[in-house]
CSV table of C-alpha atoms (C1' of nucleotides) in Angstrom, one decimal:
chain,number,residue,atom,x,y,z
A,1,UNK,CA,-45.9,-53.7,83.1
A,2,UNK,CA,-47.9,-56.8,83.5
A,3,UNK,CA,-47.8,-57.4,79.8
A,4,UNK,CA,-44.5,-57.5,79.6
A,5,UNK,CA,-44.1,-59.8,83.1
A,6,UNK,CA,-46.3,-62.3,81.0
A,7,UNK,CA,-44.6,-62.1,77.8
A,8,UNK,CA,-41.2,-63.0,80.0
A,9,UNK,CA,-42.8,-65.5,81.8
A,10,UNK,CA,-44.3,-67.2,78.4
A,11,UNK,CA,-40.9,-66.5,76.5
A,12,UNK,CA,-39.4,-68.9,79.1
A,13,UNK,CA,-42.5,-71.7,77.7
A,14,UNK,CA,-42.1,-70.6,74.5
A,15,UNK,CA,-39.0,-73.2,73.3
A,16,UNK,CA,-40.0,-76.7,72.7
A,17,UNK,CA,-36.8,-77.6,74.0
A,18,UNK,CA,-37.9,-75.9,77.1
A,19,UNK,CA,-41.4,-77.2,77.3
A,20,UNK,CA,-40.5,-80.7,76.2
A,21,UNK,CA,-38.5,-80.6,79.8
A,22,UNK,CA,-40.9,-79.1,81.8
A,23,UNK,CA,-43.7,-82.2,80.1
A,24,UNK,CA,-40.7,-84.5,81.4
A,25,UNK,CA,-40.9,-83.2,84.6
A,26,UNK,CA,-44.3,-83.1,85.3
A,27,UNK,CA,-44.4,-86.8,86.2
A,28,UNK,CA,-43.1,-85.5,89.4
A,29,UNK,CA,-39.8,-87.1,89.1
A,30,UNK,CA,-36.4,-85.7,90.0
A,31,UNK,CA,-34.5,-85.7,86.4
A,32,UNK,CA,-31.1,-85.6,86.2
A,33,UNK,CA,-29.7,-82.7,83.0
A,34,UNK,CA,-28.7,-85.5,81.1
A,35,UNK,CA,-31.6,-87.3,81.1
A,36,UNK,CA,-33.7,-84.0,80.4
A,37,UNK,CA,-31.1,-83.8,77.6
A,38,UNK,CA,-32.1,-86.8,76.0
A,39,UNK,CA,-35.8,-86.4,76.3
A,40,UNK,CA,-35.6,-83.0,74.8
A,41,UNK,CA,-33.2,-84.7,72.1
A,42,UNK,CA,-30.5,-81.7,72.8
A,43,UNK,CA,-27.1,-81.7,73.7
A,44,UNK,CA,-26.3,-82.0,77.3
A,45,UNK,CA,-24.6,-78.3,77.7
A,46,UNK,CA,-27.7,-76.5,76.0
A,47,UNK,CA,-30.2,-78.4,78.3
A,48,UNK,CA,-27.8,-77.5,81.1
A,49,UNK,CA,-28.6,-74.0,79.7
A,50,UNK,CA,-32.1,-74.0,79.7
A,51,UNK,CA,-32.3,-75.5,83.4
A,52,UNK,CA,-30.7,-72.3,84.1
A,53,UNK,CA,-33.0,-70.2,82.4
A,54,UNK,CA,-36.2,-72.4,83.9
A,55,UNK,CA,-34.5,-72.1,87.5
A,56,UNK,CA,-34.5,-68.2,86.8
A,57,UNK,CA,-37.8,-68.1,86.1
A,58,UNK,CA,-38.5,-70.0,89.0
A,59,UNK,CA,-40.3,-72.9,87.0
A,60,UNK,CA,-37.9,-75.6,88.3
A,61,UNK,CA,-35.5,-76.2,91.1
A,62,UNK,CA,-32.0,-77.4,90.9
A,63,UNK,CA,-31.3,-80.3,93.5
A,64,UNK,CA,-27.3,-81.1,94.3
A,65,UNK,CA,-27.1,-84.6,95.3
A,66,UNK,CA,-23.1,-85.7,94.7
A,67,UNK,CA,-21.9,-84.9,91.6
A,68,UNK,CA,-25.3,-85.3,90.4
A,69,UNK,CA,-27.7,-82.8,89.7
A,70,UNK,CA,-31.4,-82.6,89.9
A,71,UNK,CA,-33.9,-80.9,88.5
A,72,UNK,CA,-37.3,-81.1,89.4
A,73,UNK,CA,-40.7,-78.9,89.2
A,74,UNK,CA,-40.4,-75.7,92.0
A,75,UNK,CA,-43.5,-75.7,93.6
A,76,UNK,CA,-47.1,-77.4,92.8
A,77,UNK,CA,-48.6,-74.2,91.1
A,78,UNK,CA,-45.8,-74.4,88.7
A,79,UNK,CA,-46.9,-77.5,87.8
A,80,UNK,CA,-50.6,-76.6,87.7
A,81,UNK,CA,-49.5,-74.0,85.2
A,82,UNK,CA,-48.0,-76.2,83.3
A,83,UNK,CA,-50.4,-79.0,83.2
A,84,UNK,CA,-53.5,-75.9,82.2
A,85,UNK,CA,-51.2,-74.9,79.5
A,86,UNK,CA,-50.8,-78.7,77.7
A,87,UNK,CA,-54.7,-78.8,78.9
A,88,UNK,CA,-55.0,-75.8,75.9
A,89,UNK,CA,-52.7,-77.6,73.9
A,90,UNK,CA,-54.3,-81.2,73.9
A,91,UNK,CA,-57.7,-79.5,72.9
A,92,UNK,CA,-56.0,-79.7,69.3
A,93,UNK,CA,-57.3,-83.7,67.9
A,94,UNK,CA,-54.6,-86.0,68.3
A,95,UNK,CA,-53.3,-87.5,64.8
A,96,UNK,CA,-52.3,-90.6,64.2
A,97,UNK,CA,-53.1,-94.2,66.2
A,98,UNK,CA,-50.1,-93.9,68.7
A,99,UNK,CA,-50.7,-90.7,69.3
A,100,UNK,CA,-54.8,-91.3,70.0
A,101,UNK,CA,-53.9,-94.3,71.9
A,102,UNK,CA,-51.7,-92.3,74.5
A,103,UNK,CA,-54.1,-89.6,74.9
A,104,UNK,CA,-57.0,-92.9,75.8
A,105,UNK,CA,-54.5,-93.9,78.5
A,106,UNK,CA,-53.6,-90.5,79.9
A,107,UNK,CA,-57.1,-89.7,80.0
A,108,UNK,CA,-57.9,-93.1,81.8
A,109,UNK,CA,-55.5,-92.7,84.5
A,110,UNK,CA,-52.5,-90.5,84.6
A,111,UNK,CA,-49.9,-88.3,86.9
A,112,UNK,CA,-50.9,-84.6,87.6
A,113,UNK,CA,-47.6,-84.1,88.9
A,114,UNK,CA,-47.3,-85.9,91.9
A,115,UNK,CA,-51.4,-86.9,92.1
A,116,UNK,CA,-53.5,-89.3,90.2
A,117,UNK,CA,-56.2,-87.6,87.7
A,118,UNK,CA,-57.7,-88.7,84.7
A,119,UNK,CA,-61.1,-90.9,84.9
A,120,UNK,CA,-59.6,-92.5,87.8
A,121,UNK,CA,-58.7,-89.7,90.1
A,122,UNK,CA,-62.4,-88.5,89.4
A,123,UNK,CA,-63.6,-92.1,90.4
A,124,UNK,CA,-61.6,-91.6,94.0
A,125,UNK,CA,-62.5,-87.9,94.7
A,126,UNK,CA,-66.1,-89.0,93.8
A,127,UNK,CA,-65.7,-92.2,96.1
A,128,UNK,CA,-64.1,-90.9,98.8
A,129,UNK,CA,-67.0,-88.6,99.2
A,130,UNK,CA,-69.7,-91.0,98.8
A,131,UNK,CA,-67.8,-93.1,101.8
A,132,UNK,CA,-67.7,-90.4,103.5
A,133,UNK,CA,-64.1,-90.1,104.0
A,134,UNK,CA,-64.1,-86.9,102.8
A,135,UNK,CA,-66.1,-83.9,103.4
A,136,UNK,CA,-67.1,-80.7,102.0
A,137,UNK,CA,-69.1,-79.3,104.6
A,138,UNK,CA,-66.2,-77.1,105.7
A,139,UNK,CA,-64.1,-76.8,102.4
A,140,UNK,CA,-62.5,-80.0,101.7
A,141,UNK,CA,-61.6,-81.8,104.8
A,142,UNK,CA,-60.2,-85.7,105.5
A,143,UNK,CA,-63.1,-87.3,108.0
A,144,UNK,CA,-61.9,-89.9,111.2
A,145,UNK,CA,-62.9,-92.5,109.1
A,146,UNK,CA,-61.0,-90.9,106.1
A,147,UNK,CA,-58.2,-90.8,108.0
A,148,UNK,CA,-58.9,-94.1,109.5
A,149,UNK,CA,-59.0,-96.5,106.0
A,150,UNK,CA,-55.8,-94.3,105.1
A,151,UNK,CA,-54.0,-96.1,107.9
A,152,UNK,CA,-55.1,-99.1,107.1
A,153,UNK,CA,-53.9,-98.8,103.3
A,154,UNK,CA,-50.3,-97.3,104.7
A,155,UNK,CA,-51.4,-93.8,103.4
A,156,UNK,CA,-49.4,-91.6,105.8
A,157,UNK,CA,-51.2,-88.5,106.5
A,158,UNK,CA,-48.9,-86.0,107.2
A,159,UNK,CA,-49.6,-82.6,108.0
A,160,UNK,CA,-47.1,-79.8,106.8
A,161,UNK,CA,-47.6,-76.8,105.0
A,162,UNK,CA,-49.5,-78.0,102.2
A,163,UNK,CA,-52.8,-78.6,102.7
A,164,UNK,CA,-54.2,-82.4,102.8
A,165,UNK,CA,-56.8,-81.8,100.2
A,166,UNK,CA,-57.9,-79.5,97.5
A,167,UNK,CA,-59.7,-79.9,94.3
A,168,UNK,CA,-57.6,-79.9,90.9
A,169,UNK,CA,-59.6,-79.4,87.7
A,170,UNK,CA,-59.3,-82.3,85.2
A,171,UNK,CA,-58.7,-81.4,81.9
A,172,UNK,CA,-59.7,-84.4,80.3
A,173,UNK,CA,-62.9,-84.9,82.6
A,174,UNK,CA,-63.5,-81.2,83.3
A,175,UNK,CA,-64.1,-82.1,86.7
A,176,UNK,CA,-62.7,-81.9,90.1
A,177,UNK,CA,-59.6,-84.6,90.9
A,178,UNK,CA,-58.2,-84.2,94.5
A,179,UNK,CA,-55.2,-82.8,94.8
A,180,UNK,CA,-52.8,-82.3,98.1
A,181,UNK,CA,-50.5,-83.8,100.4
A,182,UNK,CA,-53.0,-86.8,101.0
A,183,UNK,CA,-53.2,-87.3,96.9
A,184,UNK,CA,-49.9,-87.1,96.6
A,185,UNK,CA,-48.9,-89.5,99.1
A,186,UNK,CA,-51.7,-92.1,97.9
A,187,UNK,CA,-50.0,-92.3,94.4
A,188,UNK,CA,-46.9,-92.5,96.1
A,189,UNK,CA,-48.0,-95.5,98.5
A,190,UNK,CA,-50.3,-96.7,95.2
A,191,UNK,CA,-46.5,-97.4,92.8
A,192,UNK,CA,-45.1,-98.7,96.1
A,193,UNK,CA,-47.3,-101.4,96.3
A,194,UNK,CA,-47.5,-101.8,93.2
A,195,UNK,CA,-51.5,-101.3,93.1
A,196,UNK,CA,-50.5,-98.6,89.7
A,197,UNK,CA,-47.6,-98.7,87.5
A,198,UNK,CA,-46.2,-95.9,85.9
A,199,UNK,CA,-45.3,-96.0,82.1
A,200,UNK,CA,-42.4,-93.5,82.5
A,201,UNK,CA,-44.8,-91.1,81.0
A,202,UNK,CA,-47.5,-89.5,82.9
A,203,UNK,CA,-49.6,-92.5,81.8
A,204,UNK,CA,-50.4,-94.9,85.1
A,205,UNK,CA,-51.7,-98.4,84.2
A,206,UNK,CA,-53.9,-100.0,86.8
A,207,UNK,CA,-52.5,-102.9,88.2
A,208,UNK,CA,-54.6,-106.3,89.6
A,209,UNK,CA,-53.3,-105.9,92.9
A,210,UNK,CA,-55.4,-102.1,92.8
A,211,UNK,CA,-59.1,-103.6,93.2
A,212,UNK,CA,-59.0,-104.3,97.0
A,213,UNK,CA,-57.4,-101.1,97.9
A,214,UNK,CA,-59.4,-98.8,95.8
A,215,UNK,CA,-62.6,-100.3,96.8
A,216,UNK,CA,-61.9,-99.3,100.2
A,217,UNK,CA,-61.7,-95.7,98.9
A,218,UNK,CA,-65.0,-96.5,97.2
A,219,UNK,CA,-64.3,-96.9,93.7
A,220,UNK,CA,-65.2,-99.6,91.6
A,221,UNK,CA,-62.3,-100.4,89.6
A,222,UNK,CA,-64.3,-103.1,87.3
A,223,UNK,CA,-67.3,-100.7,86.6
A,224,UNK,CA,-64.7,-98.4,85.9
A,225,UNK,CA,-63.0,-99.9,83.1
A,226,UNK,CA,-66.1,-101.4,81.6
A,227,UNK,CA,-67.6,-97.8,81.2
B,1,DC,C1',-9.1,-91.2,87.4
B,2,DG,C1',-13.6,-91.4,85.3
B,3,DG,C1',-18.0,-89.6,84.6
B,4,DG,C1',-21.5,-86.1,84.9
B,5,DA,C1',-22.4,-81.1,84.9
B,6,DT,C1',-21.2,-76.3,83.9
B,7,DT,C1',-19.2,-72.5,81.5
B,8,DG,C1',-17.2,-69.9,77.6
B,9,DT,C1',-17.1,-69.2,72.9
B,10,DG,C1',-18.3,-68.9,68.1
B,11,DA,C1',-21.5,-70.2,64.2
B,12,DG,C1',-25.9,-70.1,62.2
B,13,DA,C1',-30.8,-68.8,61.8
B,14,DG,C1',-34.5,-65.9,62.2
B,15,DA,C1',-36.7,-61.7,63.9
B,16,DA,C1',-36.8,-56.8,64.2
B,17,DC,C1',-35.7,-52.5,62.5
B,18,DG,C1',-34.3,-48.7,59.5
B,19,DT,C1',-33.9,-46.8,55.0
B,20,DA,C1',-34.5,-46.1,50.0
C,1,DT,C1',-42.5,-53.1,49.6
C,2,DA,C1',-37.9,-54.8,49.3
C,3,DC,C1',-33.5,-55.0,51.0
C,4,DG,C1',-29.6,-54.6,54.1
C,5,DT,C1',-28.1,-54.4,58.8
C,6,DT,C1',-28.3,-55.4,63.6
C,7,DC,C1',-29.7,-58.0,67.4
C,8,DT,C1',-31.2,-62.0,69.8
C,9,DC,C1',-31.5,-66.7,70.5
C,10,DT,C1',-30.3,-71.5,70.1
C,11,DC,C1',-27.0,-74.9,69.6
C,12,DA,C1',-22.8,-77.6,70.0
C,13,DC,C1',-17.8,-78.1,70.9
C,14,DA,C1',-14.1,-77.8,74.0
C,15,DA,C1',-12.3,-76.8,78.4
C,16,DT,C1',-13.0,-77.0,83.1
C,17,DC,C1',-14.9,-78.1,87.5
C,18,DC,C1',-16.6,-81.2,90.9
C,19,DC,C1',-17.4,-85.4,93.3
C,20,DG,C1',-17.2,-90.4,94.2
DNA sequence: CGGGATTGTGAGAGAACGTA
DNA sequence: TACGTTCTCTCACAATCCCG
């Protein structure tokens, strides 16, 4: 029975129509059909078509807003899924310069869905417990002083039912990056102040403006690049 | 009314299967 | 093994729906 559960759920992967969206949406971004369309390079009715199949299969979630319709990635595990499954794929070399050049940058700093990872979100798991501003004593917890410097960057920490923290395995540094509510909320106050920009791809470029901020999480943003 | 999204339908391609 | 048939899947066009 489980075989065949898996050969559904990997029959749903298995277009590259299908996979190109679910690449597209794990930027974290709400995409609209047509857009998903266009990045798939397939007609507006078929993508509308395989939304429905994804949204079966419980791999995205259909947003009404208006007349417009969203679709973004159901839950975080999806996108963890997704992201181990282009980690296999990526182990192939990458041809061609443009093609080696975007795989530098996304393994620099990129999106794991709505987190930074890459070299960088290393750098600020590894920082943030070197500061001190998180611990592990008692799995992965936000200190006072975690908290504390958070406020002061305009990090809200909110708790819900996600959990703050938890560690995401990179797979370009095959190490920990955090992931959570706190991560997610970090690259979301990080674009907003325009410390990161994002490339419309899952590539983040690091902005001037990031130095100050970061070293408060206790990462060395010049060290970082130079390495 | 215009624009974006969905649904129904049929064509084409490829996989799977049965048979000689 | 080769060939023919059947089935499944993808795709795009056209009609329709829905909302601002």
């Amino acid at each position: 029975m489980e075989t065949i559960a898996l050969a559904e759920v990997a029959a749903v992967l298995a277009d590259p129509s299908r996979a190109t969206m679910c690449l597209a949406l794990l930027d974290g971004r709400a995409w609209t059909v047509g857009e998903l369309a266009k990045a798939a390079g397939i007609a507006l009715s078929t993508a509308s078509e395989h939304v429905t199949r994804l949204v079966d299969a419980g791999f995205v979630a259909r947003v009404k807003q208006g007349r417009a319709s969203y679709v973004r990635i159901a839950d975080p595990r999806v996108a963890e899924l997704i992201e181990h499954l282009a980690q296999h794929a990526e182990h192939r070399p990458p041809s061609g310069l443009t093609s080696s050049l975007r795989v530098r940058r996304l393994g620099f700093a990129r999106t794991c869905y709505d987190h930074l990872a890459g070299v960088l979100g290393v750098a600020v798991r590894d920082g943030m417990l070197a500061t001190g501003l998180v611990a592990t004593a008692d799995g992965l917890t936000l200190t006072g002083r975690g908290r504390e410097v958070l406020a002061e960057l305009g990090v809200p920490v909110a708790a819900g039912r996600r959990p703050l923290l938890r560690d995401c395995l990179d797979w370009t540094e095959r190490r920990d990056h955090l992931a959570g509510a706190v991560p997610a909320a970090l690259l979301d106050r990080a674009v907003e102040a325009g410390w990161v920009g994002r490339d419309g791809h899952r590539a983040v470029k690091v902005l001037p403006a990031a130095a100050k901020p970061f070293a408060a999480l206790g990462v060395d943003l010049d060290a970082l690049s130079g390495s």
